[in-house]
CSV table of C-alpha atoms in Angstrom, one decimal:
chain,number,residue,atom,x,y,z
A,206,UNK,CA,86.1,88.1,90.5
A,207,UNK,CA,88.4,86.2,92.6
A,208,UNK,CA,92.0,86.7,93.4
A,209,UNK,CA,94.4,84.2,92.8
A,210,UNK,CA,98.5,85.0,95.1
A,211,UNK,CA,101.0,83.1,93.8
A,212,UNK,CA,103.7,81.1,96.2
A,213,UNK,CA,104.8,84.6,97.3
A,214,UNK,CA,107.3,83.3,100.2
A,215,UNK,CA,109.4,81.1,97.6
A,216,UNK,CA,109.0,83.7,95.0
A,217,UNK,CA,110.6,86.5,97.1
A,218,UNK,CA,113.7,84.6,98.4
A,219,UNK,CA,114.7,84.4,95.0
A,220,UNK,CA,113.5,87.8,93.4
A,221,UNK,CA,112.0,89.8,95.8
A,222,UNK,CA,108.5,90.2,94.4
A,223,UNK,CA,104.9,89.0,94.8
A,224,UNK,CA,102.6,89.3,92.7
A,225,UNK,CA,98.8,89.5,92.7
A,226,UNK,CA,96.6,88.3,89.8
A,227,UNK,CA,92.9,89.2,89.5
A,228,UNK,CA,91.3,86.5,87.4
A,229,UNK,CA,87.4,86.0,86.2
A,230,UNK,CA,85.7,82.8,86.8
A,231,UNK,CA,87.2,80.1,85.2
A,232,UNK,CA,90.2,81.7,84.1
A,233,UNK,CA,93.5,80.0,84.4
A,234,UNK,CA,96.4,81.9,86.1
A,235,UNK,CA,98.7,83.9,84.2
A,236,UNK,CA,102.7,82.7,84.7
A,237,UNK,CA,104.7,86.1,84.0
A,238,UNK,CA,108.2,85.8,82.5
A,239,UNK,CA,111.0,88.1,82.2
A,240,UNK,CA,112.3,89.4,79.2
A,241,UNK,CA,116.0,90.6,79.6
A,242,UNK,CA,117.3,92.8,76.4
A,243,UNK,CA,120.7,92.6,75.6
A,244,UNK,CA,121.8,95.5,73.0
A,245,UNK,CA,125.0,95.9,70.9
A,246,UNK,CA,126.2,99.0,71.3
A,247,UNK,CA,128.1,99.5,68.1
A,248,UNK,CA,125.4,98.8,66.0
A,249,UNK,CA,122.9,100.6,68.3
A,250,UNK,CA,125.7,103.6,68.0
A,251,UNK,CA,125.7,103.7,64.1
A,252,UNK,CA,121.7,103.2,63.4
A,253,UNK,CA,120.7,105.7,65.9
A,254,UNK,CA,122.9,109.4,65.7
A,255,UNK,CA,121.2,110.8,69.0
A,256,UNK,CA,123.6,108.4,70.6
A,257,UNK,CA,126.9,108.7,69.8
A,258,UNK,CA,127.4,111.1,72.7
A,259,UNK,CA,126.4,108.3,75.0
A,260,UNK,CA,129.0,106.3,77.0
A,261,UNK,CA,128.2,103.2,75.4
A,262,UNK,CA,129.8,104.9,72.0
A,263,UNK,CA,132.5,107.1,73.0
A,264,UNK,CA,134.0,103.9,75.4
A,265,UNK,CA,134.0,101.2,72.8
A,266,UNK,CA,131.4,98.9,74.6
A,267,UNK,CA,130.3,95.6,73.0
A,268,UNK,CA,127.3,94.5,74.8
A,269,UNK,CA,124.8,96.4,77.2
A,270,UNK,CA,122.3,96.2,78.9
A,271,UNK,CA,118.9,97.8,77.9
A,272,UNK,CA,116.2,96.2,80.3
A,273,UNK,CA,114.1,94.1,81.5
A,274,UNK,CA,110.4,93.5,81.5
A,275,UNK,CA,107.6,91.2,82.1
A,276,UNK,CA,107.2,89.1,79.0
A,277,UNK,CA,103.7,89.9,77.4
A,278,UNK,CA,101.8,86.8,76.3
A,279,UNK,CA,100.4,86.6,72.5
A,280,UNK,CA,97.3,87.4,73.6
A,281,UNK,CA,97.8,90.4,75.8
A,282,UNK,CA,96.6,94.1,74.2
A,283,UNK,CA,98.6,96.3,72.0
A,284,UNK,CA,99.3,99.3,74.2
A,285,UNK,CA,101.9,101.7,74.5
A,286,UNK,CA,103.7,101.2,77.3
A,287,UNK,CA,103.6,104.0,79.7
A,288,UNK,CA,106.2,105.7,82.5
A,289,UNK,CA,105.4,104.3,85.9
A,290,UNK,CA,107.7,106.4,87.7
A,291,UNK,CA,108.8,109.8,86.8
A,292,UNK,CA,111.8,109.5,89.9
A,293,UNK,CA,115.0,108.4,88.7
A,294,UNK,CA,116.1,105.1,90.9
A,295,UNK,CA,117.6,105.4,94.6
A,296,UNK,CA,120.7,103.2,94.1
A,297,UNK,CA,123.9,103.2,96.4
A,298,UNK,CA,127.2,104.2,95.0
A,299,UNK,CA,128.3,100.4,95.1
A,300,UNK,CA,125.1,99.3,93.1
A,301,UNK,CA,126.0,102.4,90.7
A,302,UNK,CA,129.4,101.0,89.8
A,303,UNK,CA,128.4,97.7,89.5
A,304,UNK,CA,125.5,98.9,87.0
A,305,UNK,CA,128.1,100.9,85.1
A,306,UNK,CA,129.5,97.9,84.0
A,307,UNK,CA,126.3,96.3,82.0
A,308,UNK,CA,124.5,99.7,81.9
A,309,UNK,CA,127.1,102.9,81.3
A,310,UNK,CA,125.0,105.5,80.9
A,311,UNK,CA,122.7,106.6,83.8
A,312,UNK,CA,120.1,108.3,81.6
A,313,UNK,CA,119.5,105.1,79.8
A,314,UNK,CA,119.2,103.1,83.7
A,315,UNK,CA,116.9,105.3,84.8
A,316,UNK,CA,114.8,104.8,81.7
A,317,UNK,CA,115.0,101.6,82.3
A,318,UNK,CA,113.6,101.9,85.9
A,319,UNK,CA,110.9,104.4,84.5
A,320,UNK,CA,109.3,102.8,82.0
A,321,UNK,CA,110.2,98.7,83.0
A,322,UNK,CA,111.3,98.3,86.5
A,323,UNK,CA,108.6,100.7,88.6
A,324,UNK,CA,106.3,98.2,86.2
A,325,UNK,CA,107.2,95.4,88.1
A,326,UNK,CA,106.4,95.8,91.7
A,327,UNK,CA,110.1,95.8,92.5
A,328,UNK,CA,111.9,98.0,94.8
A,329,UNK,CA,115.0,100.0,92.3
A,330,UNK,CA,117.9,98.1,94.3
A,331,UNK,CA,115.4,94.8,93.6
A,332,UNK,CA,115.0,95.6,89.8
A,333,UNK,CA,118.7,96.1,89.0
A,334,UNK,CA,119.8,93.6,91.3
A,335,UNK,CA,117.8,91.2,89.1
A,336,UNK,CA,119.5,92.2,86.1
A,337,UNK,CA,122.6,91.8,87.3
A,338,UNK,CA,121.9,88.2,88.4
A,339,UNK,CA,120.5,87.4,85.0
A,340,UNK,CA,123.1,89.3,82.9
A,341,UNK,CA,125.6,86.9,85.0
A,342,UNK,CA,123.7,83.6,84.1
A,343,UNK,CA,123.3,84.3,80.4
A,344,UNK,CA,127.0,83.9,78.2
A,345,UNK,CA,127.1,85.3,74.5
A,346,UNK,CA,129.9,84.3,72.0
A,347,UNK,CA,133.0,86.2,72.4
A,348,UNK,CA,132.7,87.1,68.4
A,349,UNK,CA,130.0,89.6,69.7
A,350,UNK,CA,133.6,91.5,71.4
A,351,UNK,CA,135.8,90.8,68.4
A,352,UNK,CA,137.4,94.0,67.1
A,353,UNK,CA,138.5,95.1,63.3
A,354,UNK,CA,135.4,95.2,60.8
A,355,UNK,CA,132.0,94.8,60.1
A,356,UNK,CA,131.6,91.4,58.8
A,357,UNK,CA,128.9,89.1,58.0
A,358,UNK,CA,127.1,85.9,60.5
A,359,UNK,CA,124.9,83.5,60.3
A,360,UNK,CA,121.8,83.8,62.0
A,361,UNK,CA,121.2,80.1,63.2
A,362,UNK,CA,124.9,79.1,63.7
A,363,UNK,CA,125.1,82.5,66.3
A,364,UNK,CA,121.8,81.3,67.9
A,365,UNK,CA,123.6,77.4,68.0
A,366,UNK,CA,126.9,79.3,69.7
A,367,UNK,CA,124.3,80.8,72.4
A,368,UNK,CA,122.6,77.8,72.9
A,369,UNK,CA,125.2,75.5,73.5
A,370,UNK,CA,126.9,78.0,76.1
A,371,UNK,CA,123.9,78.0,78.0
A,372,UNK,CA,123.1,74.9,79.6
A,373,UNK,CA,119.1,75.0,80.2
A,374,UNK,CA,118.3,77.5,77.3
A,375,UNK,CA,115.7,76.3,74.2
A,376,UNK,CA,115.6,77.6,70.8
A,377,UNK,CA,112.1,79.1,72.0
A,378,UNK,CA,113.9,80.9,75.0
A,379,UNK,CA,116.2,83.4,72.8
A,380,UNK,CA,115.6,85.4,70.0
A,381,UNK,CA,117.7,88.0,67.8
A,382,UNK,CA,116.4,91.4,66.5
A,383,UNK,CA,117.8,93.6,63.7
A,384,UNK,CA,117.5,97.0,62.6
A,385,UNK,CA,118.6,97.7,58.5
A,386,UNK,CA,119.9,100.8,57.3
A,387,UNK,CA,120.2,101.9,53.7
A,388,UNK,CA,123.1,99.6,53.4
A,389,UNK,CA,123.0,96.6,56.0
A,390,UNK,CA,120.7,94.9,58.0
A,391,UNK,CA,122.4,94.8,61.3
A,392,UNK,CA,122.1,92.8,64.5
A,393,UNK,CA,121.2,94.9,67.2
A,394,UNK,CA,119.6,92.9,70.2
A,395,UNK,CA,119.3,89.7,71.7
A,396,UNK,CA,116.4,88.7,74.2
A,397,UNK,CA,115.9,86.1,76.6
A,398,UNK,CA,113.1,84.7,78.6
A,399,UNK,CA,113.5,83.4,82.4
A,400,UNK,CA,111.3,82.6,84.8
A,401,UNK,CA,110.7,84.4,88.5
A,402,UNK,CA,113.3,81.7,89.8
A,403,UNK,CA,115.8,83.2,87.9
A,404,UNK,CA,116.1,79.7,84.8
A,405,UNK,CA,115.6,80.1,81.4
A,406,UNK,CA,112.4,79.6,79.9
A,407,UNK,CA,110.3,79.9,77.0
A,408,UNK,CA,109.3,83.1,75.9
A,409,UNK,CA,105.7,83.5,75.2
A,410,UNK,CA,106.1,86.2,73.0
A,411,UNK,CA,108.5,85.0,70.2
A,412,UNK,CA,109.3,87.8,68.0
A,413,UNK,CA,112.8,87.3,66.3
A,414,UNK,CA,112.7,89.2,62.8
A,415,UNK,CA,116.6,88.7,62.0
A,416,UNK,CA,117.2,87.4,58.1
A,417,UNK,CA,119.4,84.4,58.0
A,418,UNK,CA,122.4,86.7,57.3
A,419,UNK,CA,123.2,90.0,59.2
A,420,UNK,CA,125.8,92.0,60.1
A,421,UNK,CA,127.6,92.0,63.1
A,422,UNK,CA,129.0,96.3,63.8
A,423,UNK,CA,132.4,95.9,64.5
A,424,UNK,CA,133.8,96.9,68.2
A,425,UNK,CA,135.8,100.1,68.3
């Protein structure tokens, strides 16, 4: 075996993390992505019962924050991904409020940290300062904040909204998912791929599974 350390000075000015790859001979370096997962709440709050109590529900939030994660490749194992931390995260009380604001409910952000973040090799103020940063970068359509009713889009013409909002960002770099109910087949997440420097990228792992019509959960 040999080990192979990435430009780790360059790298951590940027996102705080090193990383170190074991390879066997003659294989070629893995490039990890991140995978940020953007949730909408009000569809999220309908599917999903156990959740109505949540912040998220009760205040009437659009968009949220659920995570972010290094992007598996096609060819990486099946595995259920397990807790790497069982403490919640040491955050200050600034860091806290600012969180609030893509992440309301604590329970869910230390989830988040638990089962993603204390994955990653980041520090907690390191993992949900990264999210923050890449929340900022990314702009959805303002239709995902529209109030009144449920109503019916247009899966490509929402992903062409996206795109041409975010300068940098391929049709290979997003991707919608939906949940259905007995009635509807609703929109529920959307996921894009960066890079450690913080740009857009392509995701590795392209899983979109939306039909070409959905329903986008009104906002209370």
């Amino acid at each position: 075996m040999r080990v192979s350390w990435p430009l780790c000075h360059l790298i951590a000015a940027m996102t705080a993390f090193c990383a170190q790859n074991v390879l066997a001979e003659g294989e070629q370096p893995i490039k990890h992505h991140y995978l940020l997962s953007i949730n909408l709440a009000p569809a999220a709050c309908i599917l999903h019962p156990e959740r109505r109590e949540l912040r998220q529900c009760q205040e009437g939030y659009s968009i949220i924050v659920h995570g972010l994660w290094t992007e598996k490749t096609k060819s990486s194992p099946d595995k259920v991904q397990e807790i790497c931390s069982e403490k919640p995260p040491e955050l200050s009380p600034v860091q806290q409020r600012v969180l609030e604001k893509l992440m309301p409910d604590e329970d869910a952000r230390n989830k988040a940290w638990q089962k993603y973040g204390a994955c990653m090799g980041l520090s907690a103020q390191d993992y949900f300062r990264t999210i923050t940063a890449y929340t900022n970068k990314l702009k959805l359509p303002e239709t995902f904040k529209e109030e009144g009713s449920d109503r019916l889009v247009e899966r490509d013409e929402l992903l062409a909204q996206i795109l041409k909002l975010n300068a940098g960002l391929t049709d290979k770099g997003v991707y919608l998912r939906c949940q259905s109910n007995q009635e509807k087949t609703f929109l529920t997440e959307v996921r894009v791929c960066y890079d450690k420097l913080g740009q857009f990228i392509d995701c590795k792992n392209f899983k979109p599974n939306c039909p070409e019509t959905m329903t986008l959960r009104k906002v209370k």
